[in-house]
CSV table of C-alpha atoms and ligand atoms in Angstrom, one decimal:
chain,number,residue,atom,x,y,z
A,1,UNK,CA,-15.1,-18.5,14.5
A,2,UNK,CA,-13.4,-15.5,16.0
A,3,UNK,CA,-12.1,-13.0,13.4
A,4,UNK,CA,-8.5,-11.4,13.8
A,5,UNK,CA,-6.7,-8.4,12.1
A,6,UNK,CA,-3.9,-9.6,9.9
A,7,UNK,CA,-1.3,-6.9,9.2
A,8,UNK,CA,1.0,-7.3,6.0
A,9,UNK,CA,4.0,-4.9,5.5
A,10,UNK,CA,6.9,-4.9,3.2
A,11,UNK,CA,8.8,-2.9,0.7
A,12,UNK,CA,7.4,-1.4,-2.4
A,13,UNK,CA,6.5,-3.9,-5.1
A,14,UNK,CA,7.4,-7.0,-3.2
A,15,UNK,CA,3.9,-8.4,-3.9
A,16,UNK,CA,2.1,-7.8,-0.7
A,17,UNK,CA,-1.1,-6.8,-2.4
A,18,UNK,CA,-1.3,-10.0,-4.4
A,19,UNK,CA,-0.6,-12.2,-1.4
A,20,UNK,CA,-3.1,-10.1,0.8
A,21,UNK,CA,-5.8,-10.2,-1.6
A,22,UNK,CA,-5.6,-13.7,-2.3
A,23,UNK,CA,-5.5,-14.6,1.3
A,24,UNK,CA,-8.5,-12.4,2.0
A,25,UNK,CA,-10.2,-14.1,-0.4
A,26,UNK,CA,-9.8,-17.7,1.0
A,27,UNK,CA,-10.4,-17.3,4.2
A,28,UNK,CA,-13.6,-14.8,3.8
A,29,UNK,CA,-11.8,-11.4,5.0
A,30,UNK,CA,-11.8,-7.9,3.6
A,31,UNK,CA,-8.8,-7.0,1.9
A,32,UNK,CA,-7.6,-3.1,2.4
A,33,UNK,CA,-4.9,-1.6,0.1
A,34,UNK,CA,-3.7,1.1,2.4
A,35,UNK,CA,-1.1,2.2,-0.4
A,36,UNK,CA,-4.0,2.9,-2.4
A,37,UNK,CA,-5.2,5.6,0.1
A,38,UNK,CA,-1.8,7.3,-0.2
A,39,UNK,CA,-1.8,7.0,-4.0
A,40,UNK,CA,-5.2,8.6,-4.1
A,41,UNK,CA,-4.2,11.5,-2.0
A,42,UNK,CA,-1.0,12.2,-4.1
A,43,UNK,CA,-3.5,12.1,-7.4
A,44,UNK,CA,-5.4,14.7,-5.5
A,45,UNK,CA,-2.3,16.8,-5.5
A,46,UNK,CA,-1.6,16.2,-9.0
A,47,UNK,CA,-5.2,17.0,-10.2
A,48,UNK,CA,-5.1,20.2,-8.0
A,49,UNK,CA,-1.7,21.3,-9.4
A,50,UNK,CA,-0.1,21.3,-5.7
A,51,UNK,CA,3.1,20.6,-7.1
A,52,UNK,CA,5.0,23.4,-8.4
A,53,UNK,CA,8.6,22.7,-9.7
A,54,UNK,CA,8.3,19.7,-7.7
A,55,UNK,CA,7.6,21.3,-4.3
A,56,UNK,CA,4.1,20.2,-2.8
A,57,UNK,CA,1.9,23.2,-1.6
A,58,UNK,CA,1.3,21.5,1.9
A,59,UNK,CA,-0.6,24.3,3.2
A,60,UNK,CA,-3.4,23.7,0.4
A,61,UNK,CA,-3.4,20.2,1.3
A,62,UNK,CA,-3.6,20.8,5.0
A,63,UNK,CA,-6.8,22.7,4.6
A,64,UNK,CA,-8.4,20.2,2.0
A,65,UNK,CA,-7.0,16.7,3.9
A,66,UNK,CA,-10.3,16.5,5.6
A,67,UNK,CA,-12.6,17.0,2.3
A,68,UNK,CA,-10.7,14.2,0.5
A,69,UNK,CA,-12.9,11.3,0.7
A,70,UNK,CA,-11.4,7.7,-0.3
A,71,UNK,CA,-13.8,5.0,-0.5
A,72,UNK,CA,-13.7,1.5,-2.1
A,73,UNK,CA,-16.5,-0.1,-4.6
A,74,UNK,CA,-16.3,-3.7,-5.6
A,75,UNK,CA,-15.8,-4.2,-9.2
A,76,UNK,CA,-17.8,-6.8,-11.0
A,77,UNK,CA,-15.5,-7.3,-13.7
A,78,UNK,CA,-12.7,-8.0,-11.7
A,79,UNK,CA,-14.1,-9.1,-8.4
A,80,UNK,CA,-11.9,-6.6,-6.8
A,81,UNK,CA,-12.2,-3.4,-5.0
A,82,UNK,CA,-11.4,-0.2,-7.0
A,83,UNK,CA,-10.6,3.1,-5.2
A,84,UNK,CA,-12.6,6.0,-5.6
A,85,UNK,CA,-11.5,9.7,-4.9
A,86,UNK,CA,-14.1,12.0,-3.9
A,87,UNK,CA,-16.8,9.5,-5.6
A,88,UNK,CA,-14.9,9.0,-8.8
A,89,UNK,CA,-13.1,5.7,-9.6
A,90,UNK,CA,-9.4,6.5,-9.8
A,91,UNK,CA,-8.3,2.9,-9.8
A,92,UNK,CA,-6.4,3.1,-13.0
A,93,UNK,CA,-5.0,6.7,-12.6
A,94,UNK,CA,-3.3,5.8,-9.1
A,95,UNK,CA,-1.4,3.0,-10.5
A,96,UNK,CA,0.7,5.1,-13.2
A,97,UNK,CA,4.2,6.2,-12.8
A,98,UNK,CA,3.2,9.8,-12.5
A,99,UNK,CA,1.8,8.8,-9.1
A,100,UNK,CA,4.3,6.3,-8.1
A,101,UNK,CA,7.1,9.0,-8.5
A,102,UNK,CA,5.2,11.6,-6.1
A,103,UNK,CA,3.5,9.3,-3.7
A,104,UNK,CA,6.4,8.7,-1.2
A,105,UNK,CA,6.7,12.5,-0.2
A,106,UNK,CA,3.0,12.7,0.4
A,107,UNK,CA,3.2,9.5,2.5
A,108,UNK,CA,5.8,11.5,4.5
A,109,UNK,CA,3.7,14.1,5.4
A,110,UNK,CA,2.6,14.0,9.3
A,111,UNK,CA,-0.9,15.3,8.9
A,112,UNK,CA,-1.5,13.0,5.6
A,113,UNK,CA,-0.6,9.9,7.8
A,114,UNK,CA,-2.9,11.1,10.7
A,115,UNK,CA,-5.9,11.5,8.5
A,116,UNK,CA,-5.3,8.1,6.8
A,117,UNK,CA,-4.5,5.8,9.8
A,118,UNK,CA,-7.5,7.3,11.5
A,119,UNK,CA,-9.7,5.9,8.4
A,120,UNK,CA,-7.8,2.6,8.3
A,121,UNK,CA,-8.4,2.2,12.1
A,122,UNK,CA,-12.1,2.7,11.6
A,123,UNK,CA,-12.0,0.2,8.6
A,124,UNK,CA,-10.7,-2.5,11.2
A,125,UNK,CA,-12.7,-2.0,14.0
A,126,UNK,CA,-15.1,-5.2,13.1
A,127,UNK,CA,-11.8,-7.2,12.7
A,128,UNK,CA,-11.9,-9.9,9.7
A,129,UNK,CA,-9.6,-7.5,7.6
A,130,UNK,CA,-6.4,-8.2,5.9
A,131,UNK,CA,-4.7,-4.7,5.5
A,132,UNK,CA,-1.4,-4.1,3.4
A,133,UNK,CA,1.1,-1.3,3.8
A,134,UNK,CA,4.4,0.0,5.4
A,135,UNK,CA,3.0,0.8,9.1
A,136,UNK,CA,0.1,-1.4,9.6
A,137,UNK,CA,1.9,-3.8,12.0
A,138,UNK,CA,3.7,-0.9,13.9
A,139,UNK,CA,1.5,1.8,13.9
A,140,UNK,CA,-2.2,1.3,12.6
A,141,UNK,CA,-2.7,-2.1,14.1
A,142,UNK,CA,0.0,-2.5,16.5
A,143,UNK,CA,-2.2,-5.2,18.1
A,144,UNK,CA,-2.8,-7.5,14.9
A,145,UNK,CA,-3.0,-10.9,16.0
A,146,UNK,CA,-1.1,-11.9,12.9
A,147,UNK,CA,1.8,-9.6,11.4
A,148,UNK,CA,3.7,-10.6,8.3
A,149,UNK,CA,6.6,-8.7,6.8
A,150,UNK,CA,7.2,-9.4,3.0
A,151,UNK,CA,10.3,-9.0,1.3
A,152,UNK,CA,12.1,-9.8,-2.0
A,153,UNK,CA,15.4,-8.7,-3.8
A,154,UNK,CA,15.1,-5.3,-5.6
A,155,UNK,CA,15.9,-6.8,-9.0
A,156,UNK,CA,13.1,-9.1,-8.4
A,157,UNK,CA,10.9,-6.4,-7.4
A,158,UNK,CA,11.8,-4.2,-10.3
A,159,UNK,CA,11.2,-7.1,-12.9
A,160,UNK,CA,7.8,-7.8,-11.3
A,161,UNK,CA,6.9,-4.0,-11.3
A,162,UNK,CA,7.9,-3.5,-15.0
A,163,UNK,CA,5.8,-6.5,-16.0
A,164,UNK,CA,3.0,-5.2,-14.4
A,165,UNK,CA,3.1,-1.5,-16.0
A,166,UNK,CA,4.1,-3.0,-19.3
A,167,UNK,CA,1.0,-5.2,-19.3
A,168,UNK,CA,-1.0,-2.3,-18.4
A,169,UNK,CA,0.5,-0.5,-21.5
A,170,UNK,CA,2.9,2.0,-19.9
A,171,UNK,CA,6.4,2.2,-21.3
A,172,UNK,CA,9.1,2.4,-18.7
A,173,UNK,CA,12.5,1.0,-18.5
A,174,UNK,CA,14.2,-1.4,-16.1
A,175,UNK,CA,16.6,1.3,-14.6
A,176,UNK,CA,13.8,3.8,-14.3
A,177,UNK,CA,11.5,1.3,-12.4
A,178,UNK,CA,14.6,0.1,-10.0
A,179,UNK,CA,15.6,3.6,-9.2
A,180,UNK,CA,12.1,4.4,-8.2
A,181,UNK,CA,11.6,1.7,-6.2
A,182,UNK,CA,14.8,2.4,-4.4
A,183,UNK,CA,14.0,5.9,-3.7
A,184,UNK,CA,10.4,5.0,-2.3
A,185,UNK,CA,12.2,2.5,0.0
A,186,UNK,CA,14.8,5.0,0.9
A,187,UNK,CA,11.9,7.6,1.9
A,188,UNK,CA,9.7,5.0,3.2
A,189,UNK,CA,11.8,3.9,5.8
A,190,UNK,CA,13.6,6.9,7.0
A,191,UNK,CA,10.6,9.2,7.1
A,192,UNK,CA,9.4,10.5,10.7
A,193,UNK,CA,6.0,9.6,10.9
A,194,UNK,CA,4.9,5.6,10.4
A,195,UNK,CA,8.7,4.6,8.7
A,196,UNK,CA,8.6,1.3,7.2
A,197,UNK,CA,9.9,-1.2,9.6
A,198,UNK,CA,9.3,-4.7,10.6
A,199,UNK,CA,7.2,-5.1,13.9
A,200,UNK,CA,9.2,-7.0,16.5
A,201,UNK,CA,6.5,-9.6,16.4
A,202,UNK,CA,6.1,-10.0,12.7
A,203,UNK,CA,6.9,-13.5,10.8
A,204,UNK,CA,9.3,-12.6,7.6
A,205,UNK,CA,8.4,-13.7,4.2
A,206,UNK,CA,11.0,-13.5,1.5
A,207,UNK,CA,9.3,-14.4,-1.6
A,208,UNK,CA,12.1,-13.8,-4.0
A,209,UNK,CA,12.4,-17.5,-5.1
A,210,UNK,CA,8.6,-18.3,-4.2
A,211,UNK,CA,5.7,-18.9,-7.2
A,212,UNK,CA,2.6,-17.1,-6.6
A,213,UNK,CA,1.1,-20.3,-5.6
A,214,UNK,CA,3.6,-21.2,-3.3
A,215,UNK,CA,3.7,-17.9,-1.5
A,216,UNK,CA,-0.2,-18.1,-1.1
A,217,UNK,CA,0.3,-21.7,0.4
A,218,UNK,CA,2.7,-20.1,3.0
A,219,UNK,CA,0.4,-17.3,3.9
A,220,UNK,CA,-2.6,-19.6,4.4
A,221,UNK,CA,-0.3,-21.9,6.7
A,222,UNK,CA,0.5,-18.9,8.7
A,223,UNK,CA,-3.3,-17.9,9.2
A,224,UNK,CA,-4.1,-21.7,9.7
A,225,UNK,CA,-1.4,-21.9,12.7
A,226,UNK,CA,-2.4,-18.7,14.1
A,227,UNK,CA,-6.0,-19.9,14.3
B,301,DC,O1,1.9,-0.2,-1.7
B,301,DC,P1,2.2,1.0,-2.4
B,301,DC,O2,3.3,0.9,-3.5
B,301,DC,O3,0.8,1.1,-3.4
B,301,DC,O4,2.2,2.2,-1.6
B,301,DC,C1,2.4,3.5,-2.3
B,301,DC,C2,3.2,4.4,-1.5
B,301,DC,O5,2.5,4.6,-0.3
B,301,DC,C3,4.5,3.7,-0.8
B,301,DC,O6,5.5,4.5,-1.7
B,301,DC,C4,4.4,4.1,0.6
B,301,DC,C5,3.2,4.6,0.8
B,301,DC,N1,2.4,3.9,2.0
B,301,DC,C6,2.7,4.2,3.1
B,301,DC,O7,3.6,5.0,3.5
B,301,DC,N2,1.9,3.8,4.1
B,301,DC,C7,1.3,2.6,4.0
B,301,DC,N3,0.5,2.2,4.9
B,301,DC,C8,1.0,2.3,2.7
B,301,DC,C9,1.6,2.8,1.7
């Protein structure tokens, strides 16, 4: 059967990746987490001391961006793809609050987006992929055959994110998490390059009141209808 590209965009912590991963598994497609790539570049900046007094040394990053290699490797324990930064598995580190707090300004830099968008497009040349992010249906794959824009209320998103962090043993408050999400949404939606916005031909899926099983069912139904 002919394979397609599925673009899933939406706000931070609205469950996009859970949905995208599950859909990819069910239909035998490759799942790509584009946010992990921006997180890996942010980790690189933190590891190399590029934030001084909260300001990023963009010139250093510009010189280094072509040497930053981001790859995905299958984790046999979880059955999922882990993110590697210059060959080192950084899956756990890129999910910390330290990275979450710095990722939006890094993702707003034009040359960072250019480099990562190019890599994302290369990953999709063979089709048969589900990619999630903020600009997948608008910039990375404007011709994607199926585009879904996921959303949920800010309170529900913060609750889910807090539960995720707590499960990983990270301590955070509801207030800190909801503030971080609102700030990321603001930066993501207002930046010049590849802002978070719904593609004109995207289907909106609000999962505020859906169980994971229900949202998976809806995604699969959208895929089947398209095919
Ligand atoms: O999906 P996520 O929360 O892991 O994404 C981390 C950050 O990366 C998010 O704040 C916005 C940014 N991002 C982006 O700008 N473009 C994408 N395609 C994916 C993520």
